[in-house]
Short mmCIF file of C-alpha atoms in Angstrom, two decimals:
data_model
loop_
_atom_site.label_atom_id
_atom_site.label_comp_id
_atom_site.label_asym_id
_atom_site.label_seq_id
_atom_site.Cartn_x
_atom_site.Cartn_y
_atom_site.Cartn_z
CA MET A 850 23.37 7.40 -39.19
CA SER A 851 25.98 10.07 -38.71
CA ARG A 852 25.92 12.74 -36.04
CA PRO A 853 24.38 15.91 -37.57
CA GLU A 854 26.60 18.89 -38.17
CA HIS A 855 25.63 21.86 -36.03
CA THR A 856 28.09 24.44 -37.30
CA ARG A 857 26.41 26.29 -40.12
CA ALA A 858 25.81 29.77 -41.41
CA VAL A 859 22.96 30.92 -39.22
CA PRO A 860 22.47 34.48 -38.01
CA THR A 861 23.80 35.37 -34.58
CA SER A 862 23.22 38.38 -32.42
CA GLY A 863 25.31 41.37 -33.38
CA SER A 864 25.65 40.39 -37.07
CA ALA A 865 25.09 43.12 -39.66
CA ARG A 866 21.63 42.55 -41.14
CA SER A 867 19.03 44.56 -42.98
CA GLY A 868 15.27 44.40 -42.88
CA PRO A 869 12.55 45.14 -40.35
CA ARG A 870 12.77 44.97 -36.58
CA VAL A 871 10.78 41.88 -35.62
CA LEU A 872 9.30 40.74 -32.34
CA VAL A 873 9.02 36.93 -32.22
CA VAL A 874 6.54 35.83 -29.56
CA ARG A 875 6.61 32.42 -27.87
CA LEU A 876 5.16 32.64 -24.39
CA ASP A 877 5.25 29.13 -22.93
CA SER A 878 7.88 26.64 -21.77
CA PHE A 879 11.58 25.90 -22.24
CA GLY A 880 11.05 23.16 -24.80
CA ASP A 881 8.45 25.17 -26.70
CA VAL A 882 10.97 27.95 -27.21
CA LEU A 883 13.70 25.55 -28.30
CA VAL A 884 11.55 24.04 -31.04
CA ALA A 885 10.90 27.55 -32.36
CA GLY A 886 14.60 27.83 -33.20
CA PRO A 887 14.39 27.23 -36.97
CA ALA A 888 11.59 29.80 -37.25
CA VAL A 889 13.65 32.32 -35.29
CA ARG A 890 16.60 31.79 -37.62
CA ALA A 891 14.34 32.30 -40.63
CA VAL A 892 13.13 35.60 -39.20
CA ALA A 893 16.69 36.65 -38.37
CA ALA A 894 17.78 35.97 -41.95
CA GLY A 895 15.39 38.68 -43.14
CA ALA A 896 15.39 41.09 -40.21
CA SER A 897 17.70 43.80 -38.95
CA HIS A 898 16.93 42.96 -35.32
CA VAL A 899 15.07 40.13 -33.57
CA THR A 900 13.64 40.47 -30.09
CA MET A 901 12.18 37.30 -28.65
CA LEU A 902 9.34 37.76 -26.20
CA CYS A 903 9.04 34.78 -23.84
CA GLY A 904 7.48 33.78 -20.57
CA PRO A 905 9.64 33.16 -17.49
CA GLN A 906 9.99 29.43 -18.21
CA GLY A 907 10.98 29.86 -21.83
CA SER A 908 13.39 32.77 -21.63
CA PRO A 909 16.47 30.68 -20.65
CA ALA A 910 16.00 28.68 -23.85
CA ALA A 911 15.73 31.86 -25.94
CA GLU A 912 19.14 32.93 -24.65
CA LEU A 913 20.61 29.88 -26.41
CA LEU A 914 19.00 30.42 -29.82
CA PRO A 915 21.04 31.72 -32.76
CA GLY A 916 19.42 34.74 -34.40
CA VAL A 917 18.06 36.31 -31.20
CA ASP A 918 19.42 39.80 -30.51
CA ARG A 919 17.48 40.44 -27.32
CA VAL A 920 15.24 38.43 -25.00
CA ARG A 921 12.36 40.09 -23.17
CA VAL A 922 10.30 38.35 -20.49
CA TRP A 923 6.60 38.82 -19.89
CA ALA A 924 4.31 36.43 -18.02
CA ALA A 925 1.12 36.16 -20.05
CA PRO A 926 -1.81 35.53 -17.68
CA TRP A 927 -3.43 33.08 -20.12
CA VAL A 928 -0.23 30.98 -20.14
CA THR A 929 1.47 31.43 -16.76
CA GLU A 930 -0.46 30.73 -13.56
CA THR A 931 -0.18 33.89 -11.51
CA ALA A 932 -2.10 35.64 -8.77
CA ARG A 933 -1.37 38.98 -10.39
CA PRO A 934 -4.55 40.79 -11.43
CA ILE A 935 -5.24 41.43 -15.08
CA ASP A 936 -5.55 45.18 -14.98
CA ASP A 937 -4.36 48.40 -16.59
CA ALA A 938 -0.97 48.09 -14.90
CA LEU A 939 -0.37 44.72 -16.55
CA LEU A 940 -1.40 46.07 -19.94
CA GLY A 941 0.74 49.15 -19.44
CA GLU A 942 3.73 46.97 -18.71
CA PHE A 943 3.23 45.12 -21.98
CA ARG A 944 2.77 48.33 -23.94
CA ALA A 945 5.97 49.82 -22.44
CA LEU A 946 7.94 46.70 -23.32
CA VAL A 947 6.80 46.78 -26.94
CA THR A 948 7.44 50.51 -27.20
CA GLU A 949 11.01 50.01 -26.01
CA GLU A 950 11.63 47.36 -28.68
CA GLN A 951 10.02 49.41 -31.51
CA PRO A 952 9.16 46.42 -33.71
CA ASP A 953 7.98 46.92 -37.27
CA GLU A 954 6.10 43.64 -37.02
CA ALA A 955 5.48 40.64 -34.81
CA VAL A 956 5.42 36.91 -35.54
CA VAL A 957 3.37 34.99 -32.98
CA LEU A 958 4.36 31.33 -32.61
CA THR A 959 1.85 28.98 -30.97
CA SER A 960 1.20 25.26 -30.73
CA PHE A 961 -1.88 23.55 -32.13
CA HIS A 962 -3.88 23.99 -28.90
CA GLN A 963 -3.10 27.70 -28.44
CA SER A 964 -4.50 30.90 -29.90
CA PRO A 965 -2.38 33.87 -30.99
CA LEU A 966 -5.30 36.26 -30.61
CA PRO A 967 -4.87 37.39 -26.97
CA VAL A 968 -1.32 38.59 -27.58
CA ALA A 969 -2.25 39.86 -31.05
CA LEU A 970 -4.82 42.15 -29.42
CA LEU A 971 -2.19 43.50 -27.03
CA LEU A 972 0.26 43.98 -29.88
CA ARG A 973 -2.35 46.01 -31.77
CA LEU A 974 -3.02 48.13 -28.70
CA ALA A 975 0.74 48.70 -28.43
CA GLY A 976 0.85 49.96 -32.01
CA VAL A 977 2.53 47.07 -33.85
CA PRO A 978 1.53 47.59 -37.48
CA ARG A 979 1.88 44.01 -38.78
CA VAL A 980 1.12 40.79 -36.90
CA SER A 981 1.30 37.20 -38.20
CA GLY A 982 0.08 33.97 -36.64
CA ALA A 983 -1.90 30.75 -37.00
CA SER A 984 -5.49 30.84 -35.79
CA VAL A 985 -8.47 28.51 -36.00
CA ASP A 986 -10.73 31.34 -34.84
CA HIS A 987 -11.47 34.19 -37.20
CA PRO A 988 -9.02 36.96 -36.22
CA GLY A 989 -10.86 39.97 -37.61
CA SER A 990 -8.29 42.75 -37.87
CA LEU A 991 -5.95 41.27 -35.26
CA LEU A 992 -3.80 39.36 -37.76
CA ASP A 993 -2.43 40.67 -41.05
CA VAL A 994 -1.12 37.24 -42.00
CA ARG A 995 -3.20 34.26 -40.89
CA LEU A 996 -2.57 30.56 -41.38
CA ARG A 997 -5.60 28.30 -40.85
CA PRO A 998 -4.68 25.12 -38.94
CA GLY A 999 -6.15 22.11 -40.67
CA GLU A 1000 -6.47 24.00 -43.95
CA ASP A 1001 -3.33 25.80 -45.13
CA LEU A 1002 -1.34 24.62 -42.09
CA PRO A 1003 -1.25 20.82 -41.62
CA GLU A 1004 -2.15 19.56 -38.16
CA ASP A 1005 0.18 16.57 -37.99
CA ILE A 1006 3.63 18.03 -38.51
CA PRO A 1007 6.47 18.46 -35.99
CA GLU A 1008 6.34 21.62 -33.91
CA PRO A 1009 9.58 23.04 -35.38
CA GLU A 1010 8.07 22.76 -38.85
CA ARG A 1011 4.81 24.32 -37.69
CA ALA A 1012 6.64 27.35 -36.33
CA LEU A 1013 8.70 27.60 -39.49
CA ARG A 1014 5.52 27.57 -41.62
CA ILE A 1015 4.23 30.56 -39.64
CA ALA A 1016 7.51 32.44 -40.16
CA GLU A 1017 7.45 31.63 -43.87
CA ALA A 1018 3.88 32.90 -44.21
CA ALA A 1019 5.07 36.16 -42.65
CA GLY A 1020 7.73 36.40 -45.37
CA PHE A 1021 10.78 34.93 -43.61
CA ALA A 1022 12.57 31.89 -45.02
CA LEU A 1023 15.63 29.97 -43.94
CA PRO A 1024 18.70 30.54 -46.13
CA PRO A 1025 19.70 27.58 -48.33
CA VAL A 1026 22.69 26.75 -46.07
CA ASP A 1027 20.41 26.15 -43.07
CA ASP A 1028 18.96 22.63 -42.91
CA GLY A 1029 16.19 23.59 -40.46
CA ARG A 1030 17.25 21.37 -37.57
CA LEU A 1031 17.29 22.47 -33.95
CA VAL A 1032 20.44 24.38 -33.01
CA VAL A 1033 21.62 26.13 -29.86
CA ARG A 1034 24.69 28.06 -28.87
CA HIS A 1035 26.49 25.97 -26.27
CA ASP A 1036 29.93 27.37 -25.59
CA ALA A 1037 29.82 26.48 -21.88
CA VAL A 1038 31.84 23.55 -20.55
CA ALA A 1039 30.59 20.53 -18.67
CA PRO A 1040 31.36 20.24 -14.93
CA PRO A 1041 34.82 18.76 -14.24
CA GLU A 1042 33.53 15.41 -13.02
CA VAL A 1043 31.74 14.97 -16.36
CA ALA A 1044 34.48 16.41 -18.56
CA ALA A 1045 36.89 13.87 -17.05
CA LEU A 1046 34.80 10.93 -18.28
CA ASP A 1047 35.84 9.24 -21.51
CA ARG A 1048 32.37 7.83 -21.99
CA TYR A 1049 29.03 8.39 -20.28
CA VAL A 1050 25.27 8.17 -20.65
CA VAL A 1051 22.90 10.89 -19.48
CA VAL A 1052 19.73 9.83 -17.68
CA HIS A 1053 17.24 12.66 -17.16
CA PRO A 1054 14.43 11.26 -14.97
CA GLY A 1055 12.29 14.37 -14.52
CA ALA A 1056 9.36 15.65 -16.56
CA SER A 1057 7.10 18.65 -16.28
CA VAL A 1058 4.10 16.53 -15.20
CA PRO A 1059 3.79 13.01 -13.70
CA ALA A 1060 1.93 11.63 -16.73
CA ARG A 1061 5.10 12.03 -18.79
CA SER A 1062 7.46 10.34 -16.32
CA TRP A 1063 9.01 6.89 -16.52
CA PRO A 1064 8.77 5.46 -12.97
CA GLU A 1065 11.55 6.40 -10.57
CA GLY A 1066 12.27 2.75 -9.81
CA HIS A 1067 12.80 2.04 -13.49
CA HIS A 1068 15.33 4.86 -13.66
CA ARG A 1069 17.22 3.47 -10.66
CA ALA A 1070 17.26 0.02 -12.23
CA LEU A 1071 18.59 1.51 -15.48
CA VAL A 1072 21.45 3.24 -13.67
CA ALA A 1073 22.31 -0.06 -11.97
CA ALA A 1074 22.21 -1.89 -15.31
CA TYR A 1075 24.61 0.59 -16.87
CA ALA A 1076 26.91 0.25 -13.85
CA GLU A 1077 26.96 -3.53 -14.29
CA ARG A 1078 28.12 -2.95 -17.86
CA GLY A 1079 30.81 -0.49 -16.87
CA VAL A 1080 29.08 2.53 -18.42
CA PRO A 1081 29.27 5.73 -16.33
CA VAL A 1082 25.96 7.56 -15.89
CA VAL A 1083 25.32 11.25 -15.37
CA VAL A 1084 21.90 12.08 -13.90
CA THR A 1085 20.56 15.54 -14.73
CA GLY A 1086 17.61 17.57 -13.49
CA SER A 1087 16.36 20.99 -12.51
CA PRO A 1088 16.75 22.55 -9.04
CA GLY A 1089 13.24 21.34 -8.20
CA GLU A 1090 14.20 17.76 -9.09
CA ARG A 1091 17.18 17.37 -6.74
CA ASP A 1092 15.48 14.73 -4.57
CA LEU A 1093 14.59 12.73 -7.67
CA THR A 1094 18.06 12.89 -9.22
CA ALA A 1095 19.68 11.96 -5.90
CA ALA A 1096 17.41 8.93 -5.57
CA VAL A 1097 18.09 7.83 -9.15
CA ALA A 1098 21.85 8.42 -9.02
CA GLY A 1099 22.36 6.81 -5.60
CA ASP A 1100 26.02 6.07 -4.96
CA THR A 1101 26.54 4.91 -8.53
CA ALA A 1102 26.05 7.85 -10.91
CA VAL A 1103 27.18 11.46 -11.07
CA ASP A 1104 24.30 13.57 -9.75
CA LEU A 1105 24.01 16.97 -11.47
CA GLY A 1106 20.48 17.70 -10.25
CA GLY A 1107 20.09 21.48 -9.96
CA ARG A 1108 23.78 22.07 -10.67
CA THR A 1109 23.82 23.12 -14.32
CA SER A 1110 22.75 26.21 -16.21
CA PRO A 1111 20.96 25.55 -19.52
CA ALA A 1112 24.20 26.17 -21.40
CA GLU A 1113 26.11 23.79 -19.12
CA LEU A 1114 23.38 21.20 -19.50
CA ALA A 1115 23.73 21.55 -23.27
CA ALA A 1116 27.44 20.81 -22.95
CA VAL A 1117 26.74 17.74 -20.83
CA LEU A 1118 24.16 16.45 -23.30
CA ALA A 1119 26.43 17.13 -26.28
CA GLY A 1120 29.16 14.90 -24.83
CA ALA A 1121 26.90 11.97 -23.98
CA GLU A 1122 27.01 8.67 -25.78
CA VAL A 1123 23.23 8.48 -25.45
CA VAL A 1124 20.64 10.58 -23.59
CA VAL A 1125 17.71 8.78 -21.94
CA VAL A 1126 14.92 11.32 -21.40
CA GLY A 1127 11.14 11.70 -21.36
CA ASN A 1128 9.08 14.15 -23.41
CA THR A 1129 10.31 17.24 -21.63
CA GLY A 1130 12.38 20.33 -22.44
CA PRO A 1131 15.84 18.74 -22.11
CA ALA A 1132 14.86 16.22 -24.80
CA HIS A 1133 14.67 19.11 -27.27
CA LEU A 1134 17.94 20.50 -25.94
CA ALA A 1135 19.53 17.10 -26.53
CA ALA A 1136 18.25 17.13 -30.10
CA ALA A 1137 19.62 20.64 -30.60
CA VAL A 1138 23.17 19.59 -29.64
CA GLY A 1139 23.13 16.51 -31.86
CA ALA A 1140 22.83 13.89 -29.13
CA ARG A 1141 21.50 10.40 -29.70
CA ILE A 1142 18.27 10.07 -27.74
CA VAL A 1143 16.29 7.24 -26.20
CA SER A 1144 12.94 8.99 -25.83
CA LEU A 1145 10.61 7.67 -23.12
CA PHE A 1146 7.57 9.25 -24.70
CA SER A 1147 4.14 9.32 -23.08
CA PRO A 1148 1.37 9.63 -25.71
CA VAL A 1149 -0.61 12.24 -23.74
CA VAL A 1150 0.66 14.57 -26.49
CA PRO A 1151 1.25 13.41 -30.08
CA ALA A 1152 4.72 12.15 -30.87
CA VAL A 1153 4.39 13.34 -34.45
CA LYS A 1154 4.40 16.89 -33.08
CA TRP A 1155 6.58 16.65 -29.97
CA ALA A 1156 9.08 13.80 -30.32
CA PRO A 1157 12.72 15.01 -30.35
CA TYR A 1158 13.30 16.62 -33.75
CA THR A 1159 16.29 14.59 -34.86
CA PRO A 1160 16.88 11.47 -36.93
CA GLN A 1161 18.93 10.05 -34.04
CA VAL A 1162 16.09 9.02 -31.77
CA GLU A 1163 14.58 5.75 -30.54
CA LEU A 1164 11.00 6.32 -29.39
CA LEU A 1165 9.79 4.05 -26.58
CA GLY A 1166 6.37 3.96 -24.94
CA ASP A 1167 2.97 2.66 -26.00
CA GLN A 1168 1.72 5.37 -28.37
CA SER A 1169 -1.71 3.71 -28.64
CA ALA A 1170 -2.36 3.61 -24.87
CA ALA A 1171 -5.71 4.73 -23.45
CA CYS A 1172 -4.21 8.05 -22.31
CA ARG A 1173 -3.38 8.93 -25.92
CA LEU A 1174 -3.84 12.63 -26.78
CA SER A 1175 -5.47 13.35 -23.42
CA ARG A 1176 -2.91 16.03 -22.47
CA ALA A 1177 -3.30 14.70 -18.94
CA ARG A 1178 -1.00 15.94 -16.19
CA GLU A 1179 -1.73 12.98 -13.91
CA CYS A 1180 -1.93 9.58 -15.57
CA PRO A 1181 -5.63 8.73 -16.07
CA VAL A 1182 -4.96 4.98 -16.43
CA PRO A 1183 -4.12 2.84 -13.38
CA GLY A 1184 -0.53 1.65 -13.43
CA HIS A 1185 0.70 4.21 -15.98
CA PRO A 1186 0.99 1.44 -18.60
CA CYS A 1187 2.16 3.59 -21.51
CA LEU A 1188 5.58 4.02 -19.84
CA SER A 1189 5.72 1.55 -16.95
CA GLY A 1190 5.67 -1.23 -19.54
CA VAL A 1191 8.97 -0.01 -20.97
CA ARG A 1192 11.65 -2.25 -19.46
CA VAL A 1193 15.29 -1.56 -18.72
CA LYS A 1194 16.28 -4.05 -21.39
CA ASP A 1195 14.19 -2.09 -23.91
CA VAL A 1196 16.23 1.04 -23.16
CA LEU A 1197 19.50 -0.88 -23.44
CA ALA A 1198 18.39 -2.37 -26.76
CA ALA A 1199 17.48 1.10 -28.06
CA HIS A 1200 20.88 2.35 -26.90
CA GLY A 1201 22.53 -0.44 -28.87
CA ARG A 1202 20.59 0.41 -32.01
CA LEU A 1203 21.66 4.05 -31.75
CA LEU A 1204 25.29 3.02 -31.37
CA ALA A 1205 25.03 0.69 -34.34
CA GLY A 1206 23.94 3.66 -36.42
CA GLY A 1207 26.94 5.80 -35.34
CA ASP A 1208 29.71 6.88 -37.70
CA GLY A 1209 32.55 6.15 -35.28
CA SER A 1210 33.25 9.80 -34.53
CA GLY A 1211 33.04 11.68 -31.24
CA PRO A 1212 31.93 10.15 -27.97
CA VAL A 1213 29.72 7.58 -29.65
CA GLY A 1214 32.67 6.10 -31.50
CA ARG A 1215 34.28 5.20 -28.18
CA GLY A 1216 31.30 3.13 -27.07
CA THR A 1217 30.82 -0.59 -27.34
CA ALA A 1218 27.69 -2.59 -27.88
CA LEU A 1219 25.48 -3.22 -24.86
CA ARG A 1220 23.84 -6.50 -24.04
CA GLY A 1221 20.35 -6.52 -22.55
#
């Protein structure tokens, strides 16, 4: 399977466009915003200006999306845990933000377990004349365009396709030249110690919650196994994961924990032979830069919705485990069997299958087969 092409005619900020001013709303995490990328590009293809309204966690991802002219940040109290009171000052802040952007309409993007109605109410109070979204609950006059999950919006489709269906219902379609895959702008360069490597694997050991994490000891053993095979490893992670990345990297791998911006992380992922990552935001970033991915996927959320949206992925983890679809933050099953049962040799075998599917171009073409 060849590496997907990520240079295509998609709208970028500053391009001359006609149409309405549109506010695209996605209020949750980094990965959630990344998977909204195709929907954002569809809106941008039919809009004169696109403002993306995100929460604090998601806004760095929005900065990477083609089609976004401006990113605004607002911490929704039903999404972001905050001690701030829900009062007139909070509502006034939202109203002022919307007034500054002057949108003609808003497209509210949510996942299957979320409702667009709280923000739709605020958008109405702020004077937005047209609001679109997907809602199980009857929206009354809060939505002008409503998709009904489970009826005219299928439940078991990938999140990027779900968001795109919402944009299409609002009247925004991708142009024919856009294949609908995840895409990001990543013009940053990798750190020098990574750029100097002819070949490397990225291991990203962190996840947003423990239930989605492959055990730390397994990660350390994987780094050691790659070292035995002469394959350099780059360990990545957020500033809050520095202790974890240091423990996993040891004296063997390059430790980039807390040292990369999202754009720099994209560059690191784009140059990797393979990325080994759990179901967390950087997995979607890896998909967006065309990386080959070994996905250590905990079934607490459905893989059909949240697996990396790319054909170049090997999904590991027991998807029928007892924790399936529980959305648990802490593993509810002793021993964390859905992921702890994934062995180092399973990852190496998945790596080999991804290499066997390569087209011989780019970093992957320089790799050699791995033996478990």
